[in-house]
GROMACS .gro file of C-alpha atoms in nm:
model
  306
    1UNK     CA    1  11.683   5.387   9.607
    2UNK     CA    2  11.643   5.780   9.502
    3UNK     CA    3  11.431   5.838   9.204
    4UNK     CA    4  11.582   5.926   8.883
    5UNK     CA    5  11.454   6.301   8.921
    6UNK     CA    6  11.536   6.272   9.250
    7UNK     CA    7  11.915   6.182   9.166
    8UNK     CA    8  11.942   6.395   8.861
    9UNK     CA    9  11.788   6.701   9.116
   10UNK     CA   10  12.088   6.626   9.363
   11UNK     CA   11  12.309   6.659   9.103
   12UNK     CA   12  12.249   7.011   8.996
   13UNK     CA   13  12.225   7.104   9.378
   14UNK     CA   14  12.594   6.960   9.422
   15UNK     CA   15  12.720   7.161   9.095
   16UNK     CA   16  12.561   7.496   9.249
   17UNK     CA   17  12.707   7.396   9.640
   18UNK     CA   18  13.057   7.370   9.472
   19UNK     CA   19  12.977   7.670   9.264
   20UNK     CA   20  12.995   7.534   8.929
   21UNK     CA   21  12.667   7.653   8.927
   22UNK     CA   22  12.700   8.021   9.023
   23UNK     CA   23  12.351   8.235   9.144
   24UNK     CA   24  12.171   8.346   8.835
   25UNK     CA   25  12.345   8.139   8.591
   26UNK     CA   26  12.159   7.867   8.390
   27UNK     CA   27  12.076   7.514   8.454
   28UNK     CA   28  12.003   7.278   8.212
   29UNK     CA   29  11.647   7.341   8.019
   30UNK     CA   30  11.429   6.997   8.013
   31UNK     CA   31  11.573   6.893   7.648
   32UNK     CA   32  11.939   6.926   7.782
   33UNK     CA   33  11.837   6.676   8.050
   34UNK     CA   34  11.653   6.468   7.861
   35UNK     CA   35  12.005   6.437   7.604
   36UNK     CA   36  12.218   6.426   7.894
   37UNK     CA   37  12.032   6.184   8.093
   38UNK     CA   38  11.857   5.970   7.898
   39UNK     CA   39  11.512   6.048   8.033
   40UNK     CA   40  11.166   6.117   7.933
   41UNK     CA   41  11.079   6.485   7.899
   42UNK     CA   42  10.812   6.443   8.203
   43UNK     CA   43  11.114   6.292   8.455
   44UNK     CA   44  11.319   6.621   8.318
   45UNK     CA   45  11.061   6.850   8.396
   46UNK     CA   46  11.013   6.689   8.738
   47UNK     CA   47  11.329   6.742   8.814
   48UNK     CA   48  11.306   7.168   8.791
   49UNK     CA   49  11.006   7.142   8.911
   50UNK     CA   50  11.130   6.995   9.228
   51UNK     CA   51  11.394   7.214   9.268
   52UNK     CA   52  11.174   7.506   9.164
   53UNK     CA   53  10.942   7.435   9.443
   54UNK     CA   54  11.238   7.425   9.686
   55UNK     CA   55  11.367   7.759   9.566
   56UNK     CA   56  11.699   7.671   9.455
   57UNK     CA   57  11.670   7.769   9.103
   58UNK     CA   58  11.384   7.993   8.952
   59UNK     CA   59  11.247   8.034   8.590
   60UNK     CA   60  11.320   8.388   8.393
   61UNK     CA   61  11.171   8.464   8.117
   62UNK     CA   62  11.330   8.496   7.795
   63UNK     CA   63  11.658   8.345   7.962
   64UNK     CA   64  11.532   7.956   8.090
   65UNK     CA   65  11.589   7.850   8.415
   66UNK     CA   66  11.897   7.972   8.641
   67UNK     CA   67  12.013   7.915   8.983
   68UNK     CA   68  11.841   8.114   9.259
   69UNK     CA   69  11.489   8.187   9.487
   70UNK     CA   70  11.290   8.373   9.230
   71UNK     CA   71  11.180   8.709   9.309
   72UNK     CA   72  10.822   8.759   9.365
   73UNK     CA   73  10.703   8.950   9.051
   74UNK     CA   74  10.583   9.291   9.058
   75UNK     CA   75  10.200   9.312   9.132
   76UNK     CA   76  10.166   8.930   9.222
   77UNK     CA   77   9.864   8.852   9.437
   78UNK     CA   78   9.900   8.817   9.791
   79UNK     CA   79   9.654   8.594   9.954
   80UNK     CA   80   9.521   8.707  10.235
   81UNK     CA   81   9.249   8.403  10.350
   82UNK     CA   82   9.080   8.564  10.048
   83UNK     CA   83   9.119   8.383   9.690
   84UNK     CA   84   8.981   8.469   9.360
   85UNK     CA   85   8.903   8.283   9.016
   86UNK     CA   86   9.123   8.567   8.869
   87UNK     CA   87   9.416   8.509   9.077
   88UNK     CA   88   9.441   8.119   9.022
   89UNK     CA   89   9.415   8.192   8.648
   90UNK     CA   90   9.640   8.471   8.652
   91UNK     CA   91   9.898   8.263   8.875
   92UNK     CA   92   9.876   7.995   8.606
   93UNK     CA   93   9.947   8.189   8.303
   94UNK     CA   94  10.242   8.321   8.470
   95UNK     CA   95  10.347   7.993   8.576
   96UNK     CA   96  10.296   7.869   8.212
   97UNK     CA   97  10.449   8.156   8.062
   98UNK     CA   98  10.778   8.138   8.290
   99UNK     CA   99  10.812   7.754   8.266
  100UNK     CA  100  10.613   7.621   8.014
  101UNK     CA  101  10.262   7.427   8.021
  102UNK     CA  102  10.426   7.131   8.097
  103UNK     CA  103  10.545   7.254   8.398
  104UNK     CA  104  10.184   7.345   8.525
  105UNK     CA  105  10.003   7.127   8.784
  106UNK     CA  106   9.758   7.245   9.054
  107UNK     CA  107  10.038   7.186   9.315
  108UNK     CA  108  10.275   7.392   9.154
  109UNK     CA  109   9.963   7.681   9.155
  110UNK     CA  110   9.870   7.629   9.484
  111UNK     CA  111  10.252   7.684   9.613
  112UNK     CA  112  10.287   8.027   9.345
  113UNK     CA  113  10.000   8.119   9.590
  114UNK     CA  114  10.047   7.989   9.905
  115UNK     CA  115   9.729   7.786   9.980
  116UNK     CA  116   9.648   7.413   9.993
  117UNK     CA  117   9.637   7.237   9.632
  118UNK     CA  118   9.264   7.175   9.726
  119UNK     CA  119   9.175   7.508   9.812
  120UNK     CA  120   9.203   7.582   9.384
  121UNK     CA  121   8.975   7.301   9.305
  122UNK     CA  122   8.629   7.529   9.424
  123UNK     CA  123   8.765   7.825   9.189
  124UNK     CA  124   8.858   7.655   8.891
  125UNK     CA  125   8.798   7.269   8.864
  126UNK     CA  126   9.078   7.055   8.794
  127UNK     CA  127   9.373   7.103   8.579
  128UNK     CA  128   9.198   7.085   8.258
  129UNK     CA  129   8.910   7.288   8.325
  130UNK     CA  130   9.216   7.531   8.442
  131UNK     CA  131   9.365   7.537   8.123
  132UNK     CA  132   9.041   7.652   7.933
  133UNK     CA  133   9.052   7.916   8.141
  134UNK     CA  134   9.394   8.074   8.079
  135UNK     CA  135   9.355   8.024   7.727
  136UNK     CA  136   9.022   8.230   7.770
  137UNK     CA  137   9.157   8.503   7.967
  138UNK     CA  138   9.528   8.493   7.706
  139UNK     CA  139   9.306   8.555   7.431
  140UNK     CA  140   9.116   8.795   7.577
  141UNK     CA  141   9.388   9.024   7.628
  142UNK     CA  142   9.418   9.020   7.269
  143UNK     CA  143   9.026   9.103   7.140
  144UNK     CA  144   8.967   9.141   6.750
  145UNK     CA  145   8.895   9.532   6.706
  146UNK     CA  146   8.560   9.664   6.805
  147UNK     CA  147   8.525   9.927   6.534
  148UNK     CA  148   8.454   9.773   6.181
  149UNK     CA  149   8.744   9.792   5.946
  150UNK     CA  150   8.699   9.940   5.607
  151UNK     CA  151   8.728   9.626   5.415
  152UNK     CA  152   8.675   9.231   5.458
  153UNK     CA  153   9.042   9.154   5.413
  154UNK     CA  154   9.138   9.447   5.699
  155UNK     CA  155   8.891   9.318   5.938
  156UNK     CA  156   9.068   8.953   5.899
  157UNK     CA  157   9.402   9.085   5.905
  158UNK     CA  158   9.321   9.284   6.237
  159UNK     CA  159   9.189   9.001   6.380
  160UNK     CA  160   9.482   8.732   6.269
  161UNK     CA  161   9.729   9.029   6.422
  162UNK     CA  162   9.563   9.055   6.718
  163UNK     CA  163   9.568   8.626   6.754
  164UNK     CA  164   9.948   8.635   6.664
  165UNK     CA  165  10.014   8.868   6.957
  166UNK     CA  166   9.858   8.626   7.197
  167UNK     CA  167  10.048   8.362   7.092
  168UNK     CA  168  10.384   8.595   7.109
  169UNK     CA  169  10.297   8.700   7.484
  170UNK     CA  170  10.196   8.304   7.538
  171UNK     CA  171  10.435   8.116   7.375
  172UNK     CA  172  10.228   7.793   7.499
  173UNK     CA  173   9.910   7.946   7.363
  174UNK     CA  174   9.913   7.764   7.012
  175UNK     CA  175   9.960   7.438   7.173
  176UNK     CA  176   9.656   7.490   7.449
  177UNK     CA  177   9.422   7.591   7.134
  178UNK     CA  178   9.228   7.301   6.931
  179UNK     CA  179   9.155   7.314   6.546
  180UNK     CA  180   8.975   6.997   6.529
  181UNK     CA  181   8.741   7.029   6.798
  182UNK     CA  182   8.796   7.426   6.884
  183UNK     CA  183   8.669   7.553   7.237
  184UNK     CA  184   8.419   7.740   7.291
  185UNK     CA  185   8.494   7.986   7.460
  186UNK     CA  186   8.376   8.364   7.512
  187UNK     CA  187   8.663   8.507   7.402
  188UNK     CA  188   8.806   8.276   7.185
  189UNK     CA  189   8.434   8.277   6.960
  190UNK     CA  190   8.457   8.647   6.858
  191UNK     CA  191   8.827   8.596   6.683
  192UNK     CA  192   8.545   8.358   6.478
  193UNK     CA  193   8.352   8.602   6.468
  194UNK     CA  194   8.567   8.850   6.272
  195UNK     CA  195   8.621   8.630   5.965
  196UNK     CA  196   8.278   8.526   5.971
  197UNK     CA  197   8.185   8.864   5.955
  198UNK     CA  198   8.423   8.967   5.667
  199UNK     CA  199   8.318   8.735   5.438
  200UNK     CA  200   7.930   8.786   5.463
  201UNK     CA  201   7.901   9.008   5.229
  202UNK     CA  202   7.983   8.775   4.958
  203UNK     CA  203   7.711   8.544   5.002
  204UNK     CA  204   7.977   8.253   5.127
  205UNK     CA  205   7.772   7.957   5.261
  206UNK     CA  206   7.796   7.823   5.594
  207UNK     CA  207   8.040   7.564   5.518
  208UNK     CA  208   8.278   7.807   5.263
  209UNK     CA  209   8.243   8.078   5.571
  210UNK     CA  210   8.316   7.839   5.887
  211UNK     CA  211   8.630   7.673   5.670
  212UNK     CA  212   8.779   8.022   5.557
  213UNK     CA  213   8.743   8.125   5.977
  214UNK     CA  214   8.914   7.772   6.075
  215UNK     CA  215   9.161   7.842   5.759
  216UNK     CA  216   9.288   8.204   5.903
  217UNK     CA  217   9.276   8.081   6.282
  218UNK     CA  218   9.486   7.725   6.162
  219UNK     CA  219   9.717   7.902   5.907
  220UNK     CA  220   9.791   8.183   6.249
  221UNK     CA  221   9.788   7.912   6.513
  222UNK     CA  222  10.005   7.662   6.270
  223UNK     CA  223  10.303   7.947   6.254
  224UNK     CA  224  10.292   8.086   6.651
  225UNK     CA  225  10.345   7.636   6.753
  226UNK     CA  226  10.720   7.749   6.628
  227UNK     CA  227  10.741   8.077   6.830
  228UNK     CA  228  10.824   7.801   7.148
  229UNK     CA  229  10.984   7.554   6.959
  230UNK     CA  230  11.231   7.828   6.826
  231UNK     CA  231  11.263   7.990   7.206
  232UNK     CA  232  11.376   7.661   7.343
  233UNK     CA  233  11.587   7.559   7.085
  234UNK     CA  234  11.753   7.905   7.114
  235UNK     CA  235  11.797   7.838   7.498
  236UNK     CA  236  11.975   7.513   7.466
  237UNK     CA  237  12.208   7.573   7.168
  238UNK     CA  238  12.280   7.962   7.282
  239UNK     CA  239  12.202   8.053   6.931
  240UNK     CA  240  11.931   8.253   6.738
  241UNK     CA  241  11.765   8.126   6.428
  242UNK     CA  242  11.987   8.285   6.199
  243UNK     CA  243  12.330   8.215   6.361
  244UNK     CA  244  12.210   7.834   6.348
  245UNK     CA  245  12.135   7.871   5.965
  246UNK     CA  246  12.509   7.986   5.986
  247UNK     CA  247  12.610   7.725   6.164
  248UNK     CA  248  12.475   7.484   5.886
  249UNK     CA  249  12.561   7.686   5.604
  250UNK     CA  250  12.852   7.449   5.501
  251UNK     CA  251  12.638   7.117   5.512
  252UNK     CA  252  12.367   7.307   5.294
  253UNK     CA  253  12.647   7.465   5.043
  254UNK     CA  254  12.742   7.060   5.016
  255UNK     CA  255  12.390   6.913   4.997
  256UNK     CA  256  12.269   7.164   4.712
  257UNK     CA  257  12.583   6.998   4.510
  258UNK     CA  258  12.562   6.718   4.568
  259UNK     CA  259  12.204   6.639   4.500
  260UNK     CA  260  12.200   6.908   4.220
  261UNK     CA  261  11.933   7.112   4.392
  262UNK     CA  262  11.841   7.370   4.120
  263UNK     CA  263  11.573   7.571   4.314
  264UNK     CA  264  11.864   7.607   4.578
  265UNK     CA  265  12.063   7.728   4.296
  266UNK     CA  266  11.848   7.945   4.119
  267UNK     CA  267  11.900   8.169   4.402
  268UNK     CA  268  12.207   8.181   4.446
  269UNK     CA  269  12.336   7.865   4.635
  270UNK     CA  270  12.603   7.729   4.740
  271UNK     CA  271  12.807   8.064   4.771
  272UNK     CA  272  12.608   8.419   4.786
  273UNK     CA  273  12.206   8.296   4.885
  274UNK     CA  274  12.181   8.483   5.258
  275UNK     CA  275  11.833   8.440   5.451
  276UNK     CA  276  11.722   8.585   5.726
  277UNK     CA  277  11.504   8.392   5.927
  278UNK     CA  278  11.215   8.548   6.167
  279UNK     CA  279  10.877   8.388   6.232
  280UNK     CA  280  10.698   8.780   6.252
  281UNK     CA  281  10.808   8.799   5.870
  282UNK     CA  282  10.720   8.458   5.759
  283UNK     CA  283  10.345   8.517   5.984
  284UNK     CA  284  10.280   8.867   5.740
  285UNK     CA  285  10.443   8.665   5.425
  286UNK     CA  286  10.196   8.366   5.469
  287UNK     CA  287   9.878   8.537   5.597
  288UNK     CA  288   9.937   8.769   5.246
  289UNK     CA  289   9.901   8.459   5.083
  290UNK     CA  290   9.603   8.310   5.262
  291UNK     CA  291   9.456   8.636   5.179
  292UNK     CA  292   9.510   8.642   4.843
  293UNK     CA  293   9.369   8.297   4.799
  294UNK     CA  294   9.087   8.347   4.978
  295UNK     CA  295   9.005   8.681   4.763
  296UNK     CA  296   8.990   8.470   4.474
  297UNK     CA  297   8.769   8.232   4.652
  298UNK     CA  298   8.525   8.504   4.726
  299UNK     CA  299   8.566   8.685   4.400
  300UNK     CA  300   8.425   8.378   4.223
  301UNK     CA  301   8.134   8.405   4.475
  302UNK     CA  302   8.033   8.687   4.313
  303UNK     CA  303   8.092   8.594   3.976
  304UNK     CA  304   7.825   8.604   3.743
  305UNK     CA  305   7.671   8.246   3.753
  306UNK     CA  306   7.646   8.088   3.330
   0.00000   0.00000   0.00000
């Protein structure tokens, strides 16, 4: 008896023989499989991962994943008997940036590069010890600006901009990254760096200092874990943030009545209250306020003691 993922993979490859599913049209994402069939999200993802691997339907960024070999992407490494530490990372990143990091396994590497899965193990260690390494060389595409900035709250906003752009090119970024027990990592320790750096000039204690760097680096990291979220959701339902909102407009009108919701009111609901959703807005909205805060904290610092 076939698998479920197996089944489920024979399925879509009947829908694209018949033509249902026509070359460079979309297949189901993972959560439409999961709701479709029932399954767990790791049977869904086996299931384009399988048929990834077999080239009959290819991940495109932006888009999700639609019927057809993919095309070998402009500057790709080509292994020659020759394999580097930069490729196998490099090779990852894509793979995780095409199909997310749940789609990422030293297999699916060593096929992106044509060599044996155990060929990667002398380059980069196992999977995990791969993973630190992406998000090392992600980051580090992204470094906090070498020249100081002419203030402590410029020098943390450069550096929070700079981590927010990571996580935009990465959309799996946030979720690789640790808060509670960050990595250390070469170029993950300088984004540190930067706040530390900012606030040393008001005397700020090791403990006020280390929290107001983790504080920044959560607050960033805490907004980007919807920048994926939002592009998956937005692949499954066909619609953006703001023609969802839309879509739910009528429940929320309803709601803010019937539970006599006067905050909802005070601006304007049910009837003329219009927002416009985007995470790159709310990310400059909320670090303004984690500034602010944190000015006051600092401010105090230098207060006068009585």
């Amino acid at each position: 008896m076939a698998a479920p993922y197996q089944e489920i993979a024979a399925e879509i490859r009947r829908l694209i023989a018949v033509g249902e599913l026509r070359p460079g049209g979309r297949v189901p994402s993972t959560r439409a499989l999961v709701r479709d069939y029932g399954i767990a999200m790791a049977t869904a993802t086996k299931v384009l991962t399988t048929l990834q691997q077999e080239g009959v339907v290819h991940a495109r960024p932006g888009v999700g994943t639609v019927v057809g070999p993919a095309p070998r992407p402009a500057g790709s490494p080509v292994v020659s008997g020759v394999l580097s530490k930069e490729q196998v990372v490099r090779s990852a990143i894509r793979i995780a940036d095409e199909e997310g990091l749940a789609a990422l396994s030293m297999r699916r590497v060593a096929t992106e590069l044509g060599v044996s899965t155990m060929a990667l193990y002398r380059y980069v260690g196992g999977k995990d010890a791969l993973v630190l390494q992406m998000v090392d060389t992600a980051i580090g595409d992204f470094p906090p600006p070498a020249q100081r900035p002419g203030s402590w709250r410029a020098g943390i906003e450069a550096a929070a901009r700079q981590q927010w752009s990571a996580y935009r090119a990465h959309l799996w970024l946030a979720s690789a990254v640790s808060i509670g027990r960050p990595q250390v990592l070469p170029n993950l320790l300088p984004h540190t760096d930067a706040v530390l750096r900012a606030v040393a000039g008001f005397g700020a204690g090791a403990d006020t200092a280390m929290y107001a760097a983790v504080t920044v680096f959560g607050y960033v990291r805490g907004v980007a874990l919807n920048l994926e979220t939002e592009a998956q959701a937005e692949q499954d339902t066909g619609m953006t943030a703001d023609e969802w909102a839309d879509h739910q407009a009528g429940r929320l009108a309803t709601l803010v009545v019937d539970q006599d919701l006067a905050g909802f009111r005070a601006l304007g609901m049910p009837g003329g209250f219009e927002f416009d959703f985007d995470l790159d807005q709310l990310f400059e909205f909320g670090l303004g306020i984690v500034l602010d805060g944190l000015a006051v904290k600092l401010q105090r610092l230098r207060a006068p003691l009585r």
